[in-house]
C-alpha cells in the first residue's frame, strides 16, 4: 500500500488476470496467507544471511514451474475434493487475519504518542542505553521511558484514531444496510448502500481534517521508483547469495506452490458455489496458468505475489447480488443472482474497472496522503467481519450461544442433531486454532502451507 510500484503492478496484474482468466468474479491481490509465507521466508533469509529478494526470485521461478506442471497435468481437477469444511476454515482464517491486523495496527499507534509537561515541570526520557533525552521523537523511535513528576502523555492521537477506525466501520455497516431501510427514496438508498465504504472513508477523512489532530496518515511516495532505495527495477538472480541457493529455493517453493494453489482454488470454489447462481463456467486451469506467468514476472521485479484474494472476492460477489425488490412484511428478500453486464460476460467488467482505478490512484498520491491509517483499519475490520457473516462456520459458532427457539431455520439443523453440529463446530475451531498457532510460532511457521 505504501509503494507506488506495488499499486501499479497490482493493477496491471489484475487487468491481465481478468482479461485472460475464466474467473470474472475473483479479485486478485496479495492475500494474508501469502504475506505470512513471505514473512517466514524473510526471517529464514535473515537467519542464514542471504539476500532475501534474490532468494525470493528463485522461489518464484520454481513456484511458477510447479504451477505450470499442475496446469499441464490437469491437477486442478483435484479441487472437487475440497469440502465446505476446508473452504470455510480457510476463508475464516483470512477474515480473522484482517480483523486481528486492524486492532494490532491500532494499538501500535499508542506506542508513538507525544509527551507534554504540566506547568513547565521536569520531564525527561530514559533511553534503552541509559542515556537521557528531552527529544520527543528520539524517545519514541528508541522506545524510551518517560521519567519525572510532570510528564503528561497526549492521548489525543490515539483516541482520535479509535474514533476514526470504529466510525468508519459503523458507518460502512449502517450505510450498507440502508438498502433495506424504510427511509429515503429507493434510488438514494441503493446509492448509499453501493458506495457505503467510499462514503464512510470520505466522511471520516473530512472529520479528521476538521479536528486537526496529527493522526498517522497513508504514506505515498511522490515518485515512481522502487520503495527500497538499495535495489533496482530488476532483481539479480543471485546477488550476494551462494549458487546452491537456486536449487535450495525449490524446497520452500513446494510449500509456496501448495499455498498458492489452495489460496487460488479455494477462493474460486467459494465464488463458484451453486447458491451464487453464476452462469459462466469456471476456469481453474486457465486461472492457474495466468497466475504462474504473473508470479514469474513479479519475482524478477521484486513485487508481491498476486493470487485470488478470498475476503475481497467474497465482498465482490456480495456487492453484485441482485435480490427481489418487494417482499411481504417480515419476509427476507430472495436472492436472484449477480448483476450481468452482457450475456457472455458475467461481471468481468467490474474486476477490470477495479484495477484500472487502482492504477489511476498512483497519480493521486497528494490526495491519498490525507487519508488517516485508522480509517483504513476500519475498512479492514469491516471487510473481515462482513466476510465472516457469509460463512456457515460463523453461524454455527453463534448457535453455540443461541437457545433452540431462536435458532434459524436451516437445512442442516433440520436433519442433524444439535449435539453433532456443536461437535463439528468445536472440531473446526480447534483446526482453525491449530492453523493460527502454526502461523504464529516462528520455529514451525514454515509448515503453515502444509497445515
XYZ file of C-alpha atoms in Angstrom:
451
model
C 0.000 0.000 0.000
C 2.920 2.315 0.673
C 4.654 1.797 -2.663
C 3.524 3.207 -5.984
C 5.110 0.417 -7.993
C 3.228 -2.167 -5.916
C -0.092 -0.438 -6.585
C 0.638 -0.061 -10.282
C 1.893 -3.630 -10.714
C -1.100 -4.925 -8.786
C -3.377 -3.063 -11.181
C -1.566 -4.418 -14.258
C -1.599 -7.986 -12.880
C -5.269 -7.662 -12.055
C -6.212 -6.428 -15.529
C -4.185 -9.184 -17.233
C -5.737 -11.776 -14.933
C -9.303 -10.641 -15.619
C -8.809 -10.359 -19.365
C -7.207 -13.793 -19.661
C -8.778 -15.707 -16.798
C -12.016 -17.628 -16.616
C -12.979 -16.317 -13.160
C -14.503 -12.874 -13.682
C -15.770 -12.501 -10.104
C -12.454 -13.257 -8.396
C -10.456 -10.270 -7.170
C -6.684 -10.642 -7.356
C -4.376 -9.272 -4.660
C -1.701 -10.009 -2.063
C -3.567 -12.157 0.446
C -2.961 -12.798 4.142
C -1.539 -16.361 3.892
C 0.847 -15.395 1.084
C 2.091 -12.404 3.070
C 2.549 -14.675 6.098
C 4.686 -17.012 3.953
C 6.727 -14.036 2.675
C 7.447 -13.046 6.285
C 8.541 -16.602 7.106
C 10.947 -16.676 4.127
C 12.345 -13.244 5.075
C 13.063 -14.427 8.630
C 14.764 -17.544 7.248
C 16.982 -15.465 4.926
C 17.900 -13.150 7.807
C 18.972 -16.143 9.860
C 21.199 -17.560 7.082
C 22.497 -14.145 5.987
C 21.088 -14.451 2.443
C 19.793 -11.692 0.230
C 16.022 -12.018 0.564
C 14.951 -10.576 -2.805
C 17.381 -12.712 -4.796
C 16.421 -15.890 -2.957
C 12.751 -14.982 -3.370
C 13.300 -14.647 -7.129
C 14.300 -18.312 -7.334
C 11.348 -19.307 -5.142
C 9.031 -17.554 -7.592
C 10.748 -19.262 -10.528
C 10.288 -22.727 -9.025
C 6.731 -21.898 -7.900
C 5.781 -20.835 -11.426
C 7.381 -24.007 -12.801
C 5.454 -26.261 -10.392
C 2.184 -24.437 -11.089
C 2.696 -24.933 -14.839
C 3.159 -28.680 -14.236
C -0.067 -28.701 -12.213
C -1.842 -26.958 -15.070
C -0.486 -29.286 -17.761
C -1.272 -32.454 -15.787
C -4.886 -31.451 -15.141
C -4.226 -31.455 -11.390
C -6.577 -28.522 -10.879
C -9.389 -31.083 -11.128
C -8.479 -32.048 -7.547
C -10.485 -29.028 -6.352
C -13.505 -31.348 -6.356
C -12.073 -32.877 -3.163
C -12.064 -29.500 -1.375
C -15.011 -29.666 1.012
C -17.036 -26.908 2.649
C -15.052 -27.597 5.854
C -11.766 -26.580 4.205
C -13.292 -23.665 2.304
C -14.766 -22.056 5.379
C -11.730 -22.716 7.584
C -9.522 -21.019 5.002
C -11.900 -18.078 4.490
C -12.341 -17.672 8.256
C -8.559 -17.633 8.769
C -8.118 -14.802 6.279
C -11.081 -12.889 7.745
C -9.601 -13.225 11.236
C -6.232 -12.007 9.912
C -7.972 -8.859 8.605
C -9.683 -8.293 11.967
C -6.563 -9.047 14.018
C -4.334 -6.774 11.934
C -6.851 -3.917 12.240
C -6.685 -3.999 16.046
C -2.938 -4.741 16.154
C -2.133 -1.733 13.952
C -4.448 0.473 16.019
C -2.692 -0.475 19.269
C 0.710 0.299 17.723
C -0.350 3.956 17.441
C -0.276 4.064 21.244
C 3.498 3.421 21.170
C 4.195 6.691 19.329
C 2.318 9.231 21.462
C 3.824 12.606 22.273
C 4.639 13.936 25.749
C 3.883 17.278 27.375
C 4.616 18.906 30.752
C 2.269 20.458 33.279
C 3.254 23.913 34.490
C 6.688 23.779 32.923
C 7.891 20.998 35.243
C 10.626 18.454 34.681
C 10.109 15.586 32.261
C 12.823 13.509 30.637
C 13.033 10.343 28.584
C 15.239 7.449 29.676
C 16.563 5.573 26.631
C 17.376 1.868 26.492
C 21.122 2.583 26.507
C 20.865 4.520 29.796
C 21.104 7.999 28.254
C 18.521 10.706 28.898
C 16.913 12.941 26.272
C 14.214 15.591 26.113
C 13.591 14.983 22.406
C 10.104 13.508 21.998
C 10.694 11.989 18.548
C 14.003 10.400 19.638
C 12.282 8.934 22.683
C 9.507 7.441 20.539
C 11.905 5.962 17.984
C 14.057 4.302 20.668
C 11.082 3.122 22.791
C 12.286 5.127 25.775
C 10.550 5.534 29.138
C 9.429 8.905 30.455
C 10.550 9.829 33.975
C 9.564 12.877 36.008
C 6.745 14.161 38.144
C 5.223 16.450 35.499
C 5.143 14.146 32.450
C 1.796 14.180 30.684
C 1.195 11.810 27.771
C -1.005 13.240 24.992
C -3.573 10.554 24.172
C -5.454 12.722 21.679
C -3.926 10.971 18.653
C -4.783 7.511 19.977
C -8.326 8.449 20.984
C -8.940 10.116 17.630
C -7.624 7.002 15.889
C -10.130 4.875 17.818
C -12.957 7.200 16.760
C -11.851 7.130 13.117
C -11.494 3.342 12.976
C -14.785 2.459 14.633
C -16.541 5.396 12.968
C -15.539 4.061 9.545
C -16.639 0.558 10.499
C -20.019 1.629 11.926
C -20.762 3.989 9.032
C -19.909 1.280 6.483
C -22.213 -1.221 8.194
C -25.047 1.316 8.616
C -24.876 2.617 5.041
C -24.647 -0.922 3.639
C -27.932 -1.758 5.385
C -29.656 1.355 4.007
C -30.898 -0.694 1.042
C -33.344 -2.465 3.389
C -34.314 0.691 5.249
C -37.754 2.324 5.024
C -36.269 5.827 4.845
C -35.404 7.896 1.746
C -36.310 7.065 -1.874
C -35.220 3.690 -3.272
C -32.605 5.132 -5.646
C -30.871 7.115 -2.894
C -30.826 4.067 -0.600
C -29.245 1.974 -3.349
C -26.510 4.566 -3.953
C -25.750 4.858 -0.222
C -25.579 1.067 0.058
C -23.435 0.532 -3.060
C -20.900 3.230 -2.107
C -21.048 2.675 1.664
C -17.298 2.184 2.198
C -16.264 5.109 -0.026
C -18.737 7.440 1.706
C -17.517 6.281 5.130
C -13.875 6.924 4.157
C -14.724 10.398 2.801
C -16.738 11.396 5.896
C -14.186 10.186 8.445
C -11.278 11.718 6.498
C -13.167 15.043 6.454
C -13.730 14.742 10.212
C -10.015 14.125 10.739
C -9.087 17.194 8.680
C -11.652 19.325 10.560
C -10.434 18.277 14.029
C -6.788 18.726 13.033
C -5.192 16.100 15.290
C -1.953 14.652 13.918
C -3.161 11.084 13.309
C -0.935 8.744 11.221
C -1.656 9.155 7.519
C -1.315 6.907 4.489
C 2.223 7.381 3.164
C 2.532 7.544 -0.606
C 5.848 8.115 -2.429
C 5.967 11.163 -4.668
C 7.965 9.464 -7.442
C 7.541 6.225 -9.387
C 10.590 4.373 -8.077
C 11.222 1.174 -6.097
C 10.320 1.648 -2.445
C 13.700 0.347 -1.261
C 16.475 2.631 -2.499
C 19.070 -0.151 -2.369
C 17.614 -2.080 -5.322
C 16.872 -1.558 -8.997
C 13.812 -2.463 -11.033
C 15.127 -5.978 -11.743
C 16.377 -8.320 -9.039
C 19.707 -10.110 -9.723
C 19.130 -13.888 -9.562
C 21.949 -14.460 -7.071
C 23.071 -11.105 -5.707
C 25.373 -11.952 -2.808
C 23.878 -15.432 -2.318
C 25.781 -18.709 -2.951
C 24.904 -20.520 -6.183
C 23.406 -23.502 -4.383
C 20.559 -21.282 -3.117
C 18.989 -21.566 -6.592
C 18.440 -25.300 -6.061
C 17.636 -24.939 -2.365
C 14.824 -22.494 -3.244
C 12.869 -25.415 -4.715
C 12.083 -26.651 -1.180
C 10.220 -23.544 0.053
C 8.796 -23.243 -3.482
C 6.937 -26.536 -2.943
C 5.316 -25.034 0.149
C 4.615 -21.811 -1.725
C 3.047 -23.800 -4.574
C 0.745 -25.637 -2.134
C -0.285 -22.362 -0.522
C -0.924 -20.522 -3.790
C -2.800 -23.473 -5.281
C -5.090 -23.675 -2.254
C -5.420 -19.895 -1.929
C -6.399 -19.548 -5.589
C -8.570 -22.620 -5.987
C -10.411 -22.437 -2.666
C -11.350 -18.844 -3.444
C -12.529 -19.926 -6.893
C -14.558 -22.781 -5.383
C -16.201 -20.390 -2.891
C -17.063 -17.905 -5.644
C -18.490 -20.685 -7.859
C -20.880 -22.069 -5.248
C -24.291 -23.041 -6.552
C -26.054 -20.547 -4.307
C -24.447 -17.630 -6.178
C -26.231 -18.809 -9.345
C -23.400 -17.958 -11.740
C -23.938 -18.860 -15.393
C -20.406 -18.558 -16.743
C -18.324 -21.719 -16.418
C -15.261 -21.876 -14.183
C -11.690 -21.772 -15.477
C -9.476 -23.274 -12.788
C -6.708 -24.410 -15.176
C -6.543 -21.148 -17.098
C -6.532 -19.144 -13.862
C -3.564 -21.050 -12.515
C -1.697 -20.757 -15.836
C -2.133 -16.958 -15.924
C -1.077 -16.648 -12.283
C 2.047 -18.766 -12.834
C 3.191 -16.379 -15.592
C 2.447 -13.359 -13.383
C 4.322 -14.922 -10.441
C 7.395 -15.390 -12.656
C 7.265 -11.726 -13.738
C 6.694 -10.303 -10.262
C 9.552 -12.422 -8.901
C 12.128 -10.809 -11.177
C 10.658 -7.366 -10.466
C 10.699 -7.930 -6.704
C 6.957 -7.331 -6.376
C 4.363 -9.112 -4.193
C 2.799 -12.365 -5.381
C -0.755 -11.825 -6.575
C -3.351 -14.552 -6.164
C -7.090 -14.654 -5.622
C -7.964 -12.606 -2.511
C -10.611 -14.545 -0.587
C -12.092 -11.728 1.521
C -12.107 -9.259 -1.379
C -13.661 -11.825 -3.714
C -16.420 -12.676 -1.244
C -17.180 -8.976 -0.759
C -17.109 -8.515 -4.543
C -19.721 -11.225 -5.085
C -21.838 -9.867 -2.225
C -21.780 -6.375 -3.720
C -23.096 -7.738 -7.044
C -26.077 -9.569 -5.562
C -29.483 -8.955 -7.100
C -32.434 -9.534 -4.782
C -36.197 -9.192 -5.073
C -37.352 -5.584 -4.732
C -40.622 -6.260 -2.927
C -41.454 -8.808 -0.268
C -44.134 -9.346 2.333
C -43.649 -7.646 5.735
C -41.095 -9.583 7.746
C -40.161 -11.845 4.832
C -36.493 -11.729 3.774
C -35.552 -10.759 0.233
C -34.885 -13.584 -2.203
C -31.506 -13.826 -3.922
C -31.861 -13.867 -7.719
C -28.213 -13.950 -8.843
C -25.437 -11.485 -9.629
C -25.600 -8.453 -11.862
C -24.838 -9.180 -15.539
C -23.187 -6.776 -17.974
C -23.614 -8.730 -21.168
C -24.939 -12.224 -21.813
C -21.438 -13.609 -22.398
C -19.602 -11.564 -19.762
C -20.524 -12.196 -16.154
C -19.078 -9.193 -14.313
C -15.586 -9.392 -15.739
C -16.015 -5.645 -16.289
C -16.182 -4.772 -12.586
C -12.898 -6.581 -11.890
C -11.088 -4.813 -14.727
C -12.503 -1.425 -13.657
C -11.381 -2.080 -10.066
C -7.765 -2.476 -11.131
C -7.878 0.385 -13.607
C -8.924 2.642 -10.707
C -6.110 1.160 -8.568
C -3.651 2.010 -11.359
C -5.026 5.560 -11.645
C -4.639 6.001 -7.879
C -0.839 6.245 -8.216
C -1.399 9.685 -9.754
C -3.493 10.763 -6.750
C -0.783 10.478 -4.101
C -1.284 14.056 -2.879
C -4.960 13.357 -2.192
C -4.459 9.882 -0.726
C -1.954 11.249 1.803
C -4.869 12.899 3.619
C -6.469 9.528 4.423
C -5.728 8.541 8.056
C -4.457 5.000 8.571
C -7.109 4.301 11.280
C -9.763 4.860 8.599
C -8.187 2.067 6.550
C -8.039 -0.129 9.650
C -11.791 0.426 9.936
C -12.182 -0.767 6.347
C -10.134 -3.898 7.128
C -12.334 -4.552 10.170
C -15.469 -4.115 8.047
C -14.195 -6.456 5.335
C -13.181 -9.130 7.838
C -16.458 -9.090 9.765
C -18.517 -8.810 6.577
C -16.736 -11.880 5.157
C -17.357 -13.816 8.385
C -21.065 -13.058 8.107
C -21.270 -15.018 4.847
C -19.850 -18.239 6.371
C -21.937 -21.083 7.803
C -18.999 -21.690 10.152
C -19.578 -18.341 11.874
C -23.321 -19.003 12.016
C -22.656 -22.350 13.708
C -20.399 -20.602 16.251
C -23.333 -18.305 17.066
C -25.529 -21.393 17.524
C -23.353 -22.400 20.490
C -24.806 -19.468 22.463
C -28.297 -19.471 20.978
C -31.348 -21.117 22.632
C -33.152 -23.591 20.382
C -36.273 -21.434 19.962
C -34.188 -18.616 18.449
C -32.168 -20.796 16.063
C -32.598 -20.031 12.332
C -34.398 -22.427 10.023
C -31.518 -24.147 8.219
C -31.342 -27.468 6.362
C -28.525 -28.861 8.494
C -30.402 -28.010 11.719
C -33.431 -29.877 10.438
C -31.571 -33.066 9.571
C -28.647 -33.211 12.047
C -28.884 -33.369 15.871
C -27.698 -30.150 17.507
C -25.055 -32.015 19.575
C -23.442 -33.331 16.389
C -23.490 -29.806 14.909
C -21.782 -28.397 18.026
C -19.167 -31.177 17.982
C -18.432 -30.474 14.318
C -18.118 -26.738 15.076
C -15.760 -27.362 18.019
C -13.585 -29.597 15.839
C -13.405 -26.884 13.149
C -12.499 -24.265 15.771
C -9.665 -26.495 17.027
C -8.365 -26.947 13.463
C -8.518 -23.197 12.845
C -6.749 -22.522 16.147
C -4.016 -25.011 15.222
C -3.542 -23.285 11.891
C -3.238 -19.906 13.632
C -0.765 -21.322 16.159
C 1.481 -22.767 13.452
C 1.387 -19.433 11.644
C 2.328 -17.505 14.789
C 5.199 -19.685 16.108
C 8.295 -18.770 14.105
C 10.177 -22.038 14.618
C 7.444 -24.107 12.939
C 5.763 -21.417 10.831
C 7.362 -22.778 7.631
C 4.849 -25.665 7.931
C 1.949 -23.234 7.593
C 1.165 -24.114 3.913
C 1.081 -27.842 4.753
C -1.374 -27.226 7.579
